[in-house]
CSV table of C-alpha atoms and ligand atoms in Angstrom, one decimal:
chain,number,residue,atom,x,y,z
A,19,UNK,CA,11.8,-48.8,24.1
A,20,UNK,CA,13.6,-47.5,27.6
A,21,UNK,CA,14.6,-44.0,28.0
A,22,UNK,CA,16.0,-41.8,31.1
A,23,UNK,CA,12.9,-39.7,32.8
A,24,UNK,CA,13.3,-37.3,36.0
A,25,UNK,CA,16.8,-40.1,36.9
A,26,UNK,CA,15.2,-43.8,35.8
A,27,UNK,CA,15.1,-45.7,33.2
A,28,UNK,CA,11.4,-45.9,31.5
A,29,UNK,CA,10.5,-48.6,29.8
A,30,UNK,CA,7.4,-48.4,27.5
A,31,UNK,CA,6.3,-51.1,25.5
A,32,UNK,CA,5.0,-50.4,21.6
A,33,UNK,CA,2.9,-51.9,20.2
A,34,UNK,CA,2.9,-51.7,16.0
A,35,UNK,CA,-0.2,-51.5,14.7
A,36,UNK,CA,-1.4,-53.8,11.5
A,37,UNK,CA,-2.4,-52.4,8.5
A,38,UNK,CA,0.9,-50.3,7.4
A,39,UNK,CA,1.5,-50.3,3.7
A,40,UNK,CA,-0.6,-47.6,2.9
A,41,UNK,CA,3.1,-46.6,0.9
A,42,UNK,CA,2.9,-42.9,1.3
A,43,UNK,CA,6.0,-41.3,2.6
A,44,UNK,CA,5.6,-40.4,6.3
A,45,UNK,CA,7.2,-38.7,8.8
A,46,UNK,CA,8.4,-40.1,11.6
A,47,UNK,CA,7.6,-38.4,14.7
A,48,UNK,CA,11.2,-39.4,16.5
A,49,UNK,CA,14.1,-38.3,14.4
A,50,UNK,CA,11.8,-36.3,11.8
A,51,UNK,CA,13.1,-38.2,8.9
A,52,UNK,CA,10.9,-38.7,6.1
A,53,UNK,CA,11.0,-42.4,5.4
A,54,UNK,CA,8.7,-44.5,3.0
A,55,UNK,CA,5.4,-45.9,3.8
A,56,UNK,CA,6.2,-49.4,4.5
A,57,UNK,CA,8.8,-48.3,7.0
A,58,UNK,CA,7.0,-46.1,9.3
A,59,UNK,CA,4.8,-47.8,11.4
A,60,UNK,CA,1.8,-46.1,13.9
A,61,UNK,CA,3.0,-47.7,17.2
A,62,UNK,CA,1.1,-47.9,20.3
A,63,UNK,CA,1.4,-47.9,24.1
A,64,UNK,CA,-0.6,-48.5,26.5
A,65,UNK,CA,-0.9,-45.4,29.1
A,66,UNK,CA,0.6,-46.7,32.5
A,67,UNK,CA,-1.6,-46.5,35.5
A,68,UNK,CA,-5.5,-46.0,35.7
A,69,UNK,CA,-5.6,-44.9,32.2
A,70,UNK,CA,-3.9,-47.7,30.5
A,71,UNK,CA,-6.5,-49.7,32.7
A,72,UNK,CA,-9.6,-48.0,30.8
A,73,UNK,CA,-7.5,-49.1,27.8
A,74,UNK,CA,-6.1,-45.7,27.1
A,75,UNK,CA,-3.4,-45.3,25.0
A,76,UNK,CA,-0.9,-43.4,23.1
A,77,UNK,CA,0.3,-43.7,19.6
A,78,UNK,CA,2.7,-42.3,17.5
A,79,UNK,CA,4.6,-42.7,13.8
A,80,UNK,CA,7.7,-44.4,14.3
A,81,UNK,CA,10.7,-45.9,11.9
A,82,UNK,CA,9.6,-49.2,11.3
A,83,UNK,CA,12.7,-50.7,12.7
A,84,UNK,CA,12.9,-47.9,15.4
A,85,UNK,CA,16.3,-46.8,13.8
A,86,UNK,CA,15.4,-43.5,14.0
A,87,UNK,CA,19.2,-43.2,15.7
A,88,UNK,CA,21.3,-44.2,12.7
A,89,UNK,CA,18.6,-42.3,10.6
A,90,UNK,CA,19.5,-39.0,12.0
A,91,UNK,CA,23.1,-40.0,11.9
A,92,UNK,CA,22.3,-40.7,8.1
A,93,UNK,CA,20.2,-37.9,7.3
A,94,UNK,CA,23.0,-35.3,8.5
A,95,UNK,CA,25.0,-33.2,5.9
A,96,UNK,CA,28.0,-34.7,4.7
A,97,UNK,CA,29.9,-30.9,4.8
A,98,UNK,CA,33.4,-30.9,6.4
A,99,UNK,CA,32.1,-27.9,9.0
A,100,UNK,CA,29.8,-27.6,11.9
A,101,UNK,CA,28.6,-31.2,11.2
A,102,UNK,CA,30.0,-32.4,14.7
A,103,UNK,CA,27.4,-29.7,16.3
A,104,UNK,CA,24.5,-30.1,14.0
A,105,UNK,CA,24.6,-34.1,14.4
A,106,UNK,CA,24.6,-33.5,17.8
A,107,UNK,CA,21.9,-31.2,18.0
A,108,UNK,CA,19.5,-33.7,16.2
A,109,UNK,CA,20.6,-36.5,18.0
A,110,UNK,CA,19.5,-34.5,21.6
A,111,UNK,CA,16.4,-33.2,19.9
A,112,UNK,CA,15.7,-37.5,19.0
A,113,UNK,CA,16.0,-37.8,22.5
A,114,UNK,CA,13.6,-35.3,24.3
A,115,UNK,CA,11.3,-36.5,21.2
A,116,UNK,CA,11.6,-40.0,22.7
A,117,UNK,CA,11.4,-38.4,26.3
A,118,UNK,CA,8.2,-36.6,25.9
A,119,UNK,CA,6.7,-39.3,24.5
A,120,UNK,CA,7.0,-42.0,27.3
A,121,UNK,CA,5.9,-39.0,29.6
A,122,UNK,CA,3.0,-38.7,28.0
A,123,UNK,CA,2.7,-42.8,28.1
A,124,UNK,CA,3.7,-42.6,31.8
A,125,UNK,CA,1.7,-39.9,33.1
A,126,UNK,CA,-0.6,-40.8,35.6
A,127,UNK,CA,1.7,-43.5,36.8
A,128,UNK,CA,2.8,-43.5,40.7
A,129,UNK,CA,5.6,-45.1,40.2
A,130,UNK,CA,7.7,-45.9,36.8
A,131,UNK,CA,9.4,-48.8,37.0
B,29,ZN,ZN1,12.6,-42.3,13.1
């Protein structure tokens, strides 16, 4: 997963957890899309610097497929009016979702390469 933070580009790794399938409909935490249990997945990072060292880690539901792009896309009224806007405003709120969560995988990091 890469992102922009403070100027760079972040990479994180995730990690999916085994053991999905439970098949209840969850939310994912990116796009805020209810999707069904087999396709939201509890993913994992490992925190960077002396945290991720202790084996601290973060973890969050995700799309399965990390689509969670196209799924607000998808997910968006089909009305002739405002849609432009609305899309928009889900698609920015996708992003500082996906932004907060590699700063919370990143802090504690001196450097984020
Ligand atoms: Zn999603």
């Amino acid at each position: 997963m890469l992102t922009e933070l403070g100027g760079l580009v972040t990479g994180i790794v995730l990690r999916a957890t085994d053991g999905s399938g439970h098949g209840r409909p969850a939310l994912c935490n990116i796009c805020h899309t209810m999707q069904p249990g087999d396709q939201v997945a509890l993913f994992t990072a490992r925190r960077a610097g002396d945290a991720g060292i202790r084996g601290d880690s973060v973890g969050t539901y995700v799309c399965a497929d990390l689509s969670c792009h196209e799924n607000v896309r998808l997910a968006a009224p089909l009305a002739p009016n405002e849609i432009r806007a609305s899309v928009d405003r889900r698609i920015d709120g996708t992003r500082r979702r996906v932004e907060s969560f590699v700063e919370r995988v990143a802090a504690g990091a001196e450097r984020v390469v």
